[in-house]
Tab-separated table of C-alpha atoms and ligand atoms in Angstrom:
chain	number	residue	atom	x	y	z
A	1	MET	CA	98.579	58.997	78.607
A	2	GLY	CA	101.740	61.148	78.682
A	3	THR	CA	102.315	64.359	80.586
A	4	ARG	CA	100.322	67.414	79.554
A	5	ILE	CA	101.992	70.786	80.119
A	6	PRO	CA	99.697	73.571	81.347
A	7	VAL	CA	100.187	76.762	79.308
A	8	LEU	CA	99.042	80.379	79.194
A	9	ILE	CA	98.904	82.439	76.024
A	10	ASP	CA	101.004	85.592	76.398
A	11	ILE	CA	99.259	88.576	74.775
A	12	ASP	CA	100.845	91.922	73.906
A	13	ILE	CA	98.552	94.422	75.651
A	14	GLY	CA	100.585	97.486	74.730
A	15	MET	CA	104.127	96.985	75.952
A	16	ASP	CA	105.358	95.855	72.533
A	17	ARG	CA	107.747	93.354	74.060
A	18	THR	CA	106.427	89.798	74.185
A	19	GLY	CA	103.176	88.072	73.340
A	20	ILE	CA	100.921	87.717	70.360
A	21	LEU	CA	98.522	90.410	69.193
A	22	PRO	CA	95.065	90.494	70.780
A	23	GLY	CA	92.049	89.307	68.800
A	24	ALA	CA	91.910	86.551	66.191
A	25	PRO	CA	95.527	85.304	66.702
A	26	VAL	CA	94.669	84.450	70.336
A	27	LEU	CA	91.664	82.334	69.381
A	28	GLU	CA	93.656	80.608	66.649
A	29	LEU	CA	96.513	79.766	69.039
A	30	ALA	CA	94.106	78.526	71.725
A	31	GLN	CA	92.515	76.207	69.159
A	32	ARG	CA	95.938	74.862	68.208
A	33	ILE	CA	96.687	74.208	71.890
A	34	PHE	CA	93.416	72.315	72.215
A	35	GLY	CA	94.370	70.268	69.189
A	36	SER	CA	97.761	69.293	70.595
A	37	ASP	CA	98.520	66.135	72.567
A	38	GLY	CA	100.952	67.572	75.083
A	39	LEU	CA	99.506	70.980	76.043
A	40	GLU	CA	96.739	71.964	78.437
A	41	PHE	CA	95.217	75.419	77.908
A	42	GLU	CA	94.945	77.209	81.277
A	43	GLY	CA	94.341	80.812	80.325
A	44	ILE	CA	95.916	84.065	79.183
A	45	MET	CA	98.470	86.575	80.424
A	46	GLY	CA	99.618	90.091	79.568
A	47	TYR	CA	101.893	92.632	81.202
A	48	GLU	CA	101.097	96.344	81.261
A	49	GLY	CA	104.730	97.234	81.990
A	50	HIS	CA	104.599	100.263	79.672
A	51	ILE	CA	102.358	102.240	82.050
A	52	LEU	CA	104.289	101.814	85.317
A	53	GLY	CA	105.935	105.233	85.263
A	54	VAL	CA	102.843	107.162	84.129
A	55	LYS	CA	101.903	110.162	86.308
A	56	PRO	CA	99.603	111.480	87.733
A	57	PRO	CA	97.929	108.468	89.412
A	58	GLU	CA	94.563	108.990	87.664
A	59	GLU	CA	96.260	108.784	84.277
A	60	LYS	CA	98.177	105.660	85.342
A	61	ILE	CA	94.905	104.021	86.421
A	62	ARG	CA	93.295	104.994	83.098
A	63	GLN	CA	96.144	103.624	80.961
A	64	CYS	CA	96.394	100.478	83.093
A	65	GLY	CA	92.668	99.871	82.595
A	66	GLU	CA	93.027	100.406	78.858
A	67	ALA	CA	95.722	97.698	78.691
A	68	LEU	CA	93.789	95.286	80.928
A	69	ASP	CA	90.676	95.766	78.818
A	70	ARG	CA	92.649	94.429	75.835
A	71	LEU	CA	93.344	91.280	77.857
A	72	LEU	CA	89.749	90.939	79.030
A	73	GLU	CA	88.440	91.394	75.493
A	74	CYS	CA	90.582	88.387	74.535
A	75	ARG	CA	89.080	86.411	77.418
A	76	ASP	CA	85.588	87.335	76.185
A	77	LEU	CA	86.469	86.325	72.643
A	78	LEU	CA	87.686	82.927	73.843
A	79	VAL	CA	84.719	82.349	76.154
A	80	GLY	CA	82.352	83.437	73.364
A	81	ASN	CA	83.861	80.695	71.214
A	82	GLY	CA	83.446	78.024	73.836
A	83	VAL	CA	86.955	78.138	75.301
A	84	SER	CA	86.967	78.227	79.081
A	85	VAL	CA	89.629	80.581	80.502
A	86	GLY	CA	90.751	79.681	84.022
A	87	ILE	CA	93.574	82.181	84.474
A	88	VAL	CA	93.687	85.839	83.439
A	89	SER	CA	97.072	87.049	84.623
A	90	ALA	CA	98.597	90.545	84.455
A	91	GLY	CA	100.431	93.252	86.370
A	92	GLY	CA	103.550	93.481	88.464
A	93	THR	CA	104.854	95.341	91.498
A	94	GLY	CA	104.758	98.684	89.705
A	95	CYS	CA	100.966	98.585	89.256
A	96	TYR	CA	99.781	95.761	91.551
A	97	SER	CA	97.388	97.953	93.530
A	98	ILE	CA	95.536	98.919	90.332
A	99	THR	CA	95.618	95.493	88.667
A	100	THR	CA	94.484	93.511	91.708
A	101	ALA	CA	91.428	95.765	92.003
A	102	TYR	CA	90.458	95.210	88.359
A	103	GLN	CA	87.422	93.007	87.844
A	104	GLY	CA	88.268	89.866	85.879
A	105	ILE	CA	91.990	89.600	86.660
A	106	THR	CA	92.589	86.333	88.531
A	107	GLU	CA	96.352	86.450	89.061
A	108	VAL	CA	99.020	89.144	89.422
A	109	GLN	CA	102.623	88.625	88.292
A	110	ALA	CA	104.298	90.718	90.993
A	111	GLY	CA	107.776	89.574	92.040
A	112	GLY	CA	110.226	92.265	93.101
A	113	GLY	CA	107.722	93.796	95.511
A	114	ILE	CA	108.687	91.229	98.132
A	115	PHE	CA	111.974	93.134	98.370
A	116	MET	CA	110.996	96.659	97.246
A	117	ASP	CA	113.576	99.170	96.096
A	118	ALA	CA	114.118	102.828	95.270
A	119	LYS	CA	113.056	102.345	91.651
A	120	TYR	CA	109.575	101.062	92.542
A	121	ARG	CA	109.159	103.951	95.000
A	122	GLU	CA	110.537	106.803	92.864
A	123	GLN	CA	109.740	105.831	89.297
A	124	PHE	CA	106.590	103.741	89.747
A	125	SER	CA	105.159	105.540	92.823
A	126	VAL	CA	104.710	102.328	94.856
A	127	ASP	CA	104.233	103.633	98.386
A	128	THR	CA	102.244	100.800	99.946
A	129	LEU	CA	105.127	98.364	100.430
A	130	ASP	CA	107.982	98.534	102.933
A	131	PHE	CA	111.644	98.151	102.057
A	132	ALA	CA	112.546	94.586	103.001
A	133	LEU	CA	115.845	94.276	101.150
A	134	THR	CA	118.862	96.225	102.365
A	135	VAL	CA	122.607	95.979	101.903
A	136	LEU	CA	124.773	96.607	104.945
A	137	GLY	CA	127.643	98.992	104.197
A	138	THR	CA	130.561	99.643	106.540
A	139	VAL	CA	132.217	103.070	106.824
A	140	THR	CA	135.800	102.685	105.623
A	141	SER	CA	136.858	106.361	105.580
A	142	ARG	CA	135.607	109.788	106.604
A	143	HIS	CA	136.133	113.167	104.968
A	144	PRO	CA	134.821	116.603	105.991
A	145	SER	CA	132.050	116.506	103.390
A	146	HIS	CA	131.524	112.812	102.728
A	147	LEU	CA	131.795	109.228	103.905
A	148	VAL	CA	133.075	106.209	102.023
A	149	LEU	CA	131.360	102.839	102.511
A	150	ASP	CA	132.612	99.458	101.386
A	151	ALA	CA	129.438	98.911	99.307
A	152	GLY	CA	129.989	99.706	95.631
A	153	PHE	CA	128.402	98.483	92.421
A	154	LYS	CA	129.742	94.956	92.952
A	155	VAL	CA	127.142	94.541	95.721
A	156	MET	CA	124.255	96.749	94.656
A	157	SER	CA	122.926	98.329	91.548
A	158	ALA	CA	122.714	102.080	90.945
A	159	TYR	CA	121.944	101.641	87.271
A	160	HIS	CA	118.186	102.195	87.284
A	161	GLU	CA	117.887	104.437	90.315
A	162	PRO	CA	120.344	105.674	92.977
A	163	PRO	CA	120.438	103.780	96.269
A	164	ARG	CA	119.533	105.572	99.506
A	165	THR	CA	119.999	104.923	103.200
A	166	LEU	CA	117.222	103.285	105.199
A	167	ASP	CA	117.317	105.695	108.117
A	168	ARG	CA	120.182	108.193	107.703
A	169	LYS	CA	118.590	111.369	106.392
A	170	ASP	CA	121.931	113.173	106.815
A	171	LEU	CA	123.557	111.090	104.054
A	172	THR	CA	122.934	111.745	100.356
A	173	PHE	CA	124.109	109.425	97.631
A	174	ARG	CA	126.988	110.731	95.510
A	175	TYR	CA	128.280	107.766	93.468
A	176	LEU	CA	129.321	104.107	93.482
A	177	SER	CA	132.603	102.750	92.230
A	178	SER	CA	133.206	99.011	92.061
A	179	ASP	CA	134.050	98.559	95.749
A	180	CYS	CA	133.116	101.891	97.346
A	181	GLY	CA	130.047	104.029	97.834
A	182	VAL	CA	130.502	107.751	98.391
A	183	TRP	CA	127.866	109.579	100.447
A	184	GLU	CA	127.569	113.328	101.065
A	185	VAL	CA	127.282	114.233	104.753
A	186	ALA	CA	124.857	117.050	105.602
A	187	GLU	CA	126.171	120.001	107.597
A	188	GLY	CA	125.624	119.578	111.318
A	189	SER	CA	125.283	115.794	110.977
A	190	VAL	CA	126.233	113.601	113.938
A	191	GLY	CA	128.550	111.867	111.499
A	192	SER	CA	129.805	108.298	111.576
A	193	ARG	CA	132.908	106.529	112.659
A	194	VAL	CA	135.035	104.138	110.660
A	195	GLY	CA	133.520	100.698	111.241
A	196	ASP	CA	129.932	101.972	111.656
A	197	GLN	CA	127.388	100.038	109.609
A	198	ILE	CA	124.749	101.757	107.503
A	199	GLU	CA	121.701	100.040	106.014
A	200	LEU	CA	121.198	100.841	102.330
A	201	ILE	CA	118.108	100.545	100.150
A	202	VAL	CA	119.167	99.377	96.717
A	203	GLY	CA	118.309	101.185	93.483
A	204	TYR	CA	116.910	98.068	91.812
A	205	SER	CA	116.457	94.723	93.564
A	206	ASP	CA	116.515	92.599	90.372
A	207	SER	CA	119.990	93.766	89.427
A	208	THR	CA	121.243	93.441	93.012
A	209	MET	CA	120.126	89.900	93.877
A	210	PHE	CA	122.322	88.134	91.348
A	211	LEU	CA	125.434	89.846	92.755
A	212	HIS	CA	125.054	87.823	95.972
A	213	ARG	CA	125.287	84.202	97.008
A	214	ARG	CA	123.300	84.365	100.239
A	215	LEU	CA	120.326	86.276	101.560
A	216	ILE	CA	120.154	86.788	105.323
A	217	GLY	CA	116.602	86.796	106.718
A	218	LEU	CA	116.226	88.949	109.843
A	219	ARG	CA	113.189	89.351	112.069
A	220	GLU	CA	113.407	92.129	114.631
A	221	GLY	CA	117.181	92.171	114.397
A	222	VAL	CA	117.630	88.406	114.863
A	223	VAL	CA	118.850	86.179	112.031
A	224	GLU	CA	116.066	83.691	111.344
A	225	LYS	CA	117.065	82.178	108.034
A	226	VAL	CA	119.915	82.104	105.549
A	227	TRP	CA	118.835	81.434	101.962
A	228	LYS	CA	121.308	80.304	99.349
A	229	ILE	CA	120.866	82.220	96.093
A	230	VAL	CA	120.999	79.825	93.183
A	231	LEU	CA	122.160	81.561	90.035
A	232	PRO	CA	121.478	80.418	86.484
A	233	SER	CA	124.616	78.946	84.966
B	301	PLP	C1	105.843	89.258	82.249
B	301	PLP	C2	106.140	90.094	83.435
B	301	PLP	N1	105.210	90.221	84.395
B	301	PLP	C3	105.421	90.966	85.504
B	301	PLP	C4	106.626	91.645	85.675
B	301	PLP	C5	106.806	92.475	86.934
B	301	PLP	O1	107.754	91.974	87.776
B	301	PLP	P1	108.082	92.701	89.151
B	301	PLP	O2	106.884	92.585	90.023
B	301	PLP	O3	109.259	91.941	89.687
B	301	PLP	O4	108.414	94.142	88.835
B	301	PLP	C6	107.624	91.547	84.708
B	301	PLP	C7	108.873	92.277	84.856
B	301	PLP	O5	109.624	92.519	83.942
B	301	PLP	C8	107.375	90.746	83.560
B	301	PLP	O6	108.303	90.601	82.605
């Protein structure tokens, strides 16, 4: 017997991006998978990415539930027709606290939350995860009203959401150019000297990671691990 590839059926639960429509098409596709030699049906997946930015929280929970119900109705349809569904997968960092608490979901597709970034915090209201990923910028010049760091958009993304400092409340983001970051200095600030290093929280971790070749893992200020970042060719 040859190799059988385990597969999930991706269902469009409202995002209008990928997946087949809920209902009859899901049952039909599952039956085709069962009829194939090389595939093993494992379950279903959806992604409620269209509700991540919904506010207030009660409305986000309601819309998330509405999307997940579409997925669970598909599970019920399959089970009702004798198809056993091992995996029901949904969610991501932007809604993980809602999705993981939802009865019937067996797996959550969260990824970027291991790093966290300003976009998850500001746009998707994720306030239960710490910022693990930072970029270290070095002060290269000082002006009366602002500082210039050597960290521009070649090393971190400001496309989805502006970066911010980890612990310098006196510095406000102004803009990034390719090799520089310009930060407004608050009046009365202790200031910084050329050569000082400032830890920066990136706007969006996904569009920052691929700009780098190595990730330095620190625990309590001590380098514990250096990971090589392998990029798709
Ligand atoms: C299918 C799918 N699931 C989950 C996610 C969420 O990923 P993350 O937790 O990195 O935001 C995404 C992001 O685009 C996705 O495409």
